Each structure stands twice: as C-alpha cells, then as structure tokens.
Short mmCIF file of C-alpha atoms in Angstrom, two decimals:
data_model
loop_
_atom_site.label_atom_id
_atom_site.label_comp_id
_atom_site.label_asym_id
_atom_site.label_seq_id
_atom_site.Cartn_x
_atom_site.Cartn_y
_atom_site.Cartn_z
CA ALA A 30 8.61 16.23 -2.54
CA GLN A 31 7.85 12.97 -4.22
CA SER A 32 4.55 12.52 -6.02
CA VAL A 33 2.91 10.03 -8.34
CA THR A 34 0.32 10.57 -11.03
CA GLN A 35 -1.63 7.69 -12.47
CA LEU A 36 -3.38 8.63 -15.68
CA GLY A 37 -6.80 7.10 -15.92
CA SER A 38 -8.73 6.10 -12.84
CA HIS A 39 -10.41 3.32 -14.84
CA VAL A 40 -9.02 1.24 -17.68
CA SER A 41 -11.03 -1.35 -19.56
CA VAL A 42 -9.51 -3.97 -21.85
CA SER A 43 -10.72 -7.13 -23.51
CA GLU A 44 -9.43 -10.48 -22.40
CA GLY A 45 -6.26 -11.22 -24.34
CA ALA A 46 -5.55 -7.58 -25.11
CA LEU A 47 -2.56 -5.53 -24.04
CA VAL A 48 -2.73 -3.95 -20.61
CA LEU A 49 -1.10 -0.53 -20.19
CA LEU A 50 -1.39 1.37 -16.93
CA ARG A 51 0.35 4.71 -16.81
CA CYS A 52 2.40 6.15 -14.00
CA ASN A 53 4.44 9.33 -13.90
CA TYR A 54 6.48 10.36 -10.93
CA SER A 55 8.15 13.40 -9.50
CA SER A 56 11.21 12.92 -7.36
CA SER A 57 14.08 15.08 -6.20
CA VAL A 58 16.36 12.08 -5.87
CA PRO A 59 16.86 8.90 -7.91
CA PRO A 60 13.56 7.14 -7.34
CA TYR A 61 12.62 3.73 -6.13
CA LEU A 62 9.36 2.83 -7.85
CA PHE A 63 6.78 0.17 -7.19
CA TRP A 64 3.59 -1.29 -8.58
CA TYR A 65 1.12 -2.93 -6.25
CA VAL A 66 -2.17 -4.68 -6.95
CA GLN A 67 -5.17 -4.71 -4.65
CA TYR A 68 -8.13 -7.05 -4.94
CA PRO A 69 -11.40 -6.06 -3.23
CA ASN A 70 -11.22 -6.01 0.56
CA GLN A 71 -7.62 -7.16 0.55
CA GLY A 72 -4.21 -5.67 1.21
CA LEU A 73 -1.67 -4.76 -1.42
CA GLN A 74 0.47 -7.29 -3.23
CA LEU A 75 3.81 -6.25 -4.66
CA LEU A 76 3.91 -6.77 -8.43
CA LEU A 77 7.36 -5.39 -9.16
CA LYS A 78 9.87 -2.76 -8.16
CA TYR A 79 12.57 -0.61 -9.69
CA THR A 80 15.58 0.06 -7.51
CA SER A 81 18.11 1.51 -9.98
CA ALA A 82 19.19 -1.75 -11.59
CA ALA A 83 17.75 -2.79 -14.97
CA THR A 84 15.29 -0.28 -16.39
CA LEU A 85 12.96 -3.03 -17.62
CA VAL A 86 11.58 -4.78 -14.59
CA LYS A 87 9.71 -8.05 -14.73
CA GLY A 88 7.22 -8.87 -12.04
CA ILE A 89 4.75 -11.52 -11.09
CA ASN A 90 1.76 -12.69 -13.13
CA GLY A 91 3.35 -11.63 -16.43
CA PHE A 92 3.52 -7.93 -15.65
CA GLU A 93 6.49 -5.74 -16.41
CA ALA A 94 7.35 -2.06 -16.23
CA GLU A 95 9.94 0.15 -17.83
CA PHE A 96 11.65 2.99 -16.04
CA LYS A 97 12.15 5.96 -18.35
CA LYS A 98 14.03 8.74 -16.65
CA SER A 99 13.64 11.18 -19.54
CA GLU A 100 9.87 10.82 -19.38
CA THR A 101 9.71 10.38 -15.57
CA SER A 102 7.49 7.39 -16.25
CA PHE A 103 7.10 3.86 -14.95
CA HIS A 104 4.22 2.39 -16.94
CA LEU A 105 2.95 -1.11 -16.20
CA THR A 106 2.23 -3.51 -19.05
CA LYS A 107 1.07 -7.03 -19.67
CA PRO A 108 0.87 -8.50 -23.18
CA SER A 109 -2.37 -10.41 -22.69
CA ALA A 110 -4.99 -9.63 -20.08
CA HIS A 111 -6.68 -12.35 -18.07
CA MET A 112 -9.96 -12.06 -16.24
CA SER A 113 -8.06 -12.59 -13.00
CA ASP A 114 -6.13 -9.36 -13.62
CA ALA A 115 -9.21 -7.29 -12.81
CA ALA A 116 -8.23 -5.33 -9.72
CA GLU A 117 -6.97 -1.93 -8.63
CA TYR A 118 -3.35 -1.07 -9.32
CA PHE A 119 -1.25 1.43 -7.42
CA CYS A 120 2.00 3.00 -8.46
CA ALA A 121 4.22 4.26 -5.65
CA VAL A 122 7.51 6.05 -5.17
CA SER A 123 9.69 5.83 -2.10
CA ASP A 124 10.71 9.12 -0.56
CA PRO A 125 14.12 9.66 1.09
CA GLY A 126 12.59 8.72 4.42
CA ASN A 127 11.61 5.31 3.04
CA LYS A 128 7.94 6.19 3.07
CA LEU A 129 5.81 5.21 0.12
CA VAL A 130 3.88 7.86 -1.75
CA PHE A 131 1.02 6.32 -3.68
CA GLY A 132 -0.81 7.35 -6.78
CA ALA A 133 -4.58 7.54 -6.77
CA GLY A 134 -4.91 4.08 -8.26
CA THR A 135 -6.24 2.66 -11.51
CA ILE A 136 -9.07 0.17 -11.62
CA LEU A 137 -8.55 -2.38 -14.36
CA ARG A 138 -11.59 -4.03 -15.85
CA VAL A 139 -11.19 -7.03 -18.13
CA LYS A 140 -14.03 -7.79 -20.50
CA SER A 141 -14.73 -11.27 -21.75
CA GLY B 19 8.12 -14.27 0.18
CA ALA B 20 7.57 -12.00 3.14
CA VAL B 21 4.19 -12.56 4.75
CA VAL B 22 2.37 -10.01 6.88
CA SER B 23 -0.81 -10.85 8.74
CA GLN B 24 -3.43 -8.69 10.38
CA HIS B 25 -6.00 -9.51 12.99
CA PRO B 26 -8.90 -9.12 13.01
CA SER B 27 -9.85 -8.92 9.35
CA ARG B 28 -13.14 -7.27 10.19
CA VAL B 29 -14.47 -5.64 13.34
CA ILE B 30 -17.70 -3.90 14.21
CA CYS B 31 -17.88 -1.89 17.41
CA LYS B 32 -20.03 0.64 19.18
CA SER B 33 -19.15 4.29 19.27
CA GLY B 34 -16.92 5.13 22.22
CA THR B 35 -15.20 1.80 22.49
CA SER B 36 -11.56 1.06 21.69
CA VAL B 37 -10.37 -1.38 19.08
CA LYS B 38 -6.96 -3.01 18.76
CA ILE B 39 -5.59 -4.22 15.44
CA GLU B 40 -2.54 -6.46 15.29
CA CYS B 41 0.02 -6.59 12.51
CA ARG B 42 2.50 -9.45 12.46
CA SER B 43 5.43 -10.31 10.25
CA LEU B 44 5.26 -14.09 10.02
CA ASP B 45 8.56 -15.14 8.50
CA PHE B 46 10.87 -12.23 9.08
CA GLN B 47 11.74 -9.57 11.59
CA ALA B 48 10.60 -6.04 10.90
CA THR B 49 12.18 -3.14 12.70
CA THR B 50 9.88 -0.78 10.86
CA MET B 51 6.18 -1.16 10.15
CA PHE B 52 3.74 1.30 8.69
CA TRP B 53 0.05 1.92 9.26
CA TYR B 54 -2.18 3.17 6.48
CA ARG B 55 -5.80 4.13 6.20
CA GLN B 56 -7.85 3.72 3.05
CA PHE B 57 -11.25 5.28 2.45
CA PRO B 58 -13.60 3.77 -0.14
CA LYS B 59 -12.43 4.31 -3.70
CA GLN B 60 -9.34 6.18 -2.52
CA SER B 61 -5.66 5.56 -2.26
CA LEU B 62 -3.74 4.71 0.86
CA MET B 63 -2.93 7.41 3.36
CA LEU B 64 0.06 6.88 5.61
CA MET B 65 -0.89 7.37 9.24
CA ALA B 66 2.31 6.56 11.08
CA THR B 67 5.64 4.81 11.05
CA SER B 68 6.13 2.25 13.80
CA ASN B 69 9.68 1.53 14.95
CA GLU B 70 10.48 -1.38 17.23
CA GLY B 71 11.35 -0.23 20.71
CA SER B 72 10.63 3.44 20.14
CA LYS B 73 7.76 5.81 19.74
CA ALA B 74 5.84 5.89 16.51
CA THR B 75 6.17 8.80 14.13
CA TYR B 76 2.81 10.19 13.09
CA GLU B 77 1.99 11.98 9.87
CA GLN B 78 0.67 15.49 9.98
CA GLY B 79 -2.97 15.61 10.92
CA VAL B 80 -3.09 12.18 12.55
CA GLU B 81 -4.04 12.29 16.23
CA LYS B 82 -1.48 10.27 18.14
CA ASP B 83 -3.70 10.07 21.22
CA LYS B 84 -6.50 8.61 19.19
CA PHE B 85 -4.46 6.15 17.16
CA LEU B 86 -2.08 4.49 19.60
CA ILE B 87 0.72 2.48 18.06
CA ASN B 88 2.92 0.02 19.89
CA HIS B 89 5.79 -1.93 18.33
CA ALA B 90 6.94 -4.03 21.23
CA SER B 91 8.69 -6.77 19.29
CA LEU B 92 10.34 -7.29 15.92
CA THR B 93 7.31 -9.19 14.65
CA LEU B 94 4.35 -7.33 16.11
CA SER B 95 2.93 -3.85 15.86
CA THR B 96 -0.50 -2.88 17.18
CA LEU B 97 -2.81 -0.02 16.33
CA THR B 98 -5.43 0.90 18.90
CA VAL B 99 -8.25 3.18 17.85
CA THR B 100 -9.37 4.79 21.08
CA SER B 101 -12.91 6.02 21.68
CA ALA B 102 -13.86 5.13 18.16
CA HIS B 103 -16.52 7.13 16.34
CA PRO B 104 -18.32 6.49 13.04
CA GLU B 105 -15.89 8.74 11.18
CA ASP B 106 -13.10 6.33 12.15
CA SER B 107 -14.73 3.63 10.07
CA SER B 108 -12.26 2.72 7.38
CA PHE B 109 -9.96 0.06 6.00
CA TYR B 110 -6.71 -0.07 7.96
CA ILE B 111 -3.67 -1.69 6.37
CA CYS B 112 -0.26 -2.31 7.84
CA SER B 113 3.00 -2.99 6.07
CA ALA B 114 6.45 -4.11 7.09
CA ARG B 115 9.69 -3.03 5.54
CA VAL B 116 11.78 -6.01 4.53
CA LEU B 117 14.60 -4.47 2.54
CA ALA B 118 15.47 -0.85 2.11
CA TYR B 119 12.52 0.82 0.41
CA THR B 120 10.42 -2.35 -0.04
CA GLN B 121 7.23 -2.81 1.95
CA TYR B 122 5.03 -5.88 2.19
CA PHE B 123 1.43 -5.35 3.15
CA GLY B 124 -1.02 -7.12 5.38
CA PRO B 125 -4.51 -8.09 4.20
CA GLY B 126 -6.16 -5.17 5.95
CA THR B 127 -8.76 -4.71 8.68
CA ARG B 128 -12.22 -3.35 7.98
CA LEU B 129 -13.39 -1.27 10.94
CA THR B 130 -17.03 -0.29 11.21
CA VAL B 131 -18.08 1.94 14.11
CA LEU B 132 -21.80 2.07 14.77
#
C-alpha cells in the first residue's frame, strides 16, 4: 500500500531563507507524487506534480521538487521564502486506484 | 487552470437536520470527484469516490447511509450529511480528477452542527 511520511510537522524559516520540506513515500508501483498547499480555511492548491517525466519538477510560486527513487523522496524546496508562503503543505502519492494518499502535513512559518 | 467550487462555504445547523454540500467543476467535465473530510490540525481523509452516473464508492468505515453522494452530471457532485450530529462537524473538501492521477480541489465547506 502507498504511504507518505512528512518529516517535521512544523518548519520555521526566516524570510529570504531556503525552504526545505521533506517527503518520503512508499509505493509498490512507480509513483505519481504531488505537493499541495493549504491556506487557513481553504481548499488545497496544487503546487507541482511528478508523473514519471523529468525528476526535477518546477511548480508555481517558485517551488520545485526533486524525485529521488533511490531515496524514495520527493522533497519540496524554494530558494527564498516569502511571508506569503506561510501555510500548510501536503505531500501526496497516487495509488493504483487513482486515489490520493496524503502525508500528515507540514506547517511552514516564515519569520520576518 | 481547472477550477472547482463548493457551496456553501460555511454552514451551521441543528442536530438532526440534513445538510447538502455542492461541488462543481466550473470549466471542465469531471467523471470522477472525491470527497474528503479534514479534522482540525489533521490531514485529509478520503470519504468516497463519486462517479458520474453510478453509485459512489465509500472508504472503509464511512457510513454510506449517513453521507449520501450523488453525481448526477459531469459538473456536479453533492454530499448530503443526513441527520447531522455534533461529531459530524468538520471541514469537507471535494476534488475533481482532471487528468489521470491529478486532482483539483474545491475551497472546502465548514460544517458546524450544534
């Protein structure tokens, strides 16, 4: 069965600093991986997705993620954090039935 | 991009009443939609998969008679919480599958049952 582990339920960075949110997955088949962002009391917005093309995936708002099969990881990064990046981020893997399995989420705090 | 709407965004009801939540795909047709539930400070839990023109598929532990799902058209799925109780209070989010494996989410509905 597919599963996702997000290391760190809370991450705090200073404005302008590198953002790194960690995601490791477990999948019995080649995975489709996603990062979503959720602002308070809102739905989820798709940041980026990996669907077996390029291993380095660029998304919206300056975010990118690299698929590393050997490490079963799909970490999300952004070179320079903005205050507007403060939100909760979810990593997800698609199972063979096209259902999304979500990680527990990581709350990103950006300090001024 | 693909836009999914939900209505209402927030609803407060008395215990024992039924509440209907609508999920619409605004600029595309969605043969498959999903309904999730999210408790405070937790991740999303898939409740059911809604397929246009057929019965919904419920996840284990989700009461299908309590959470009625109808997907009557390619742009609309509805979730009805029947005889709602305070423990049904939650944030309900729908999504629509656009391409294989990719889901776009609605803004969510906050249900509070008094």
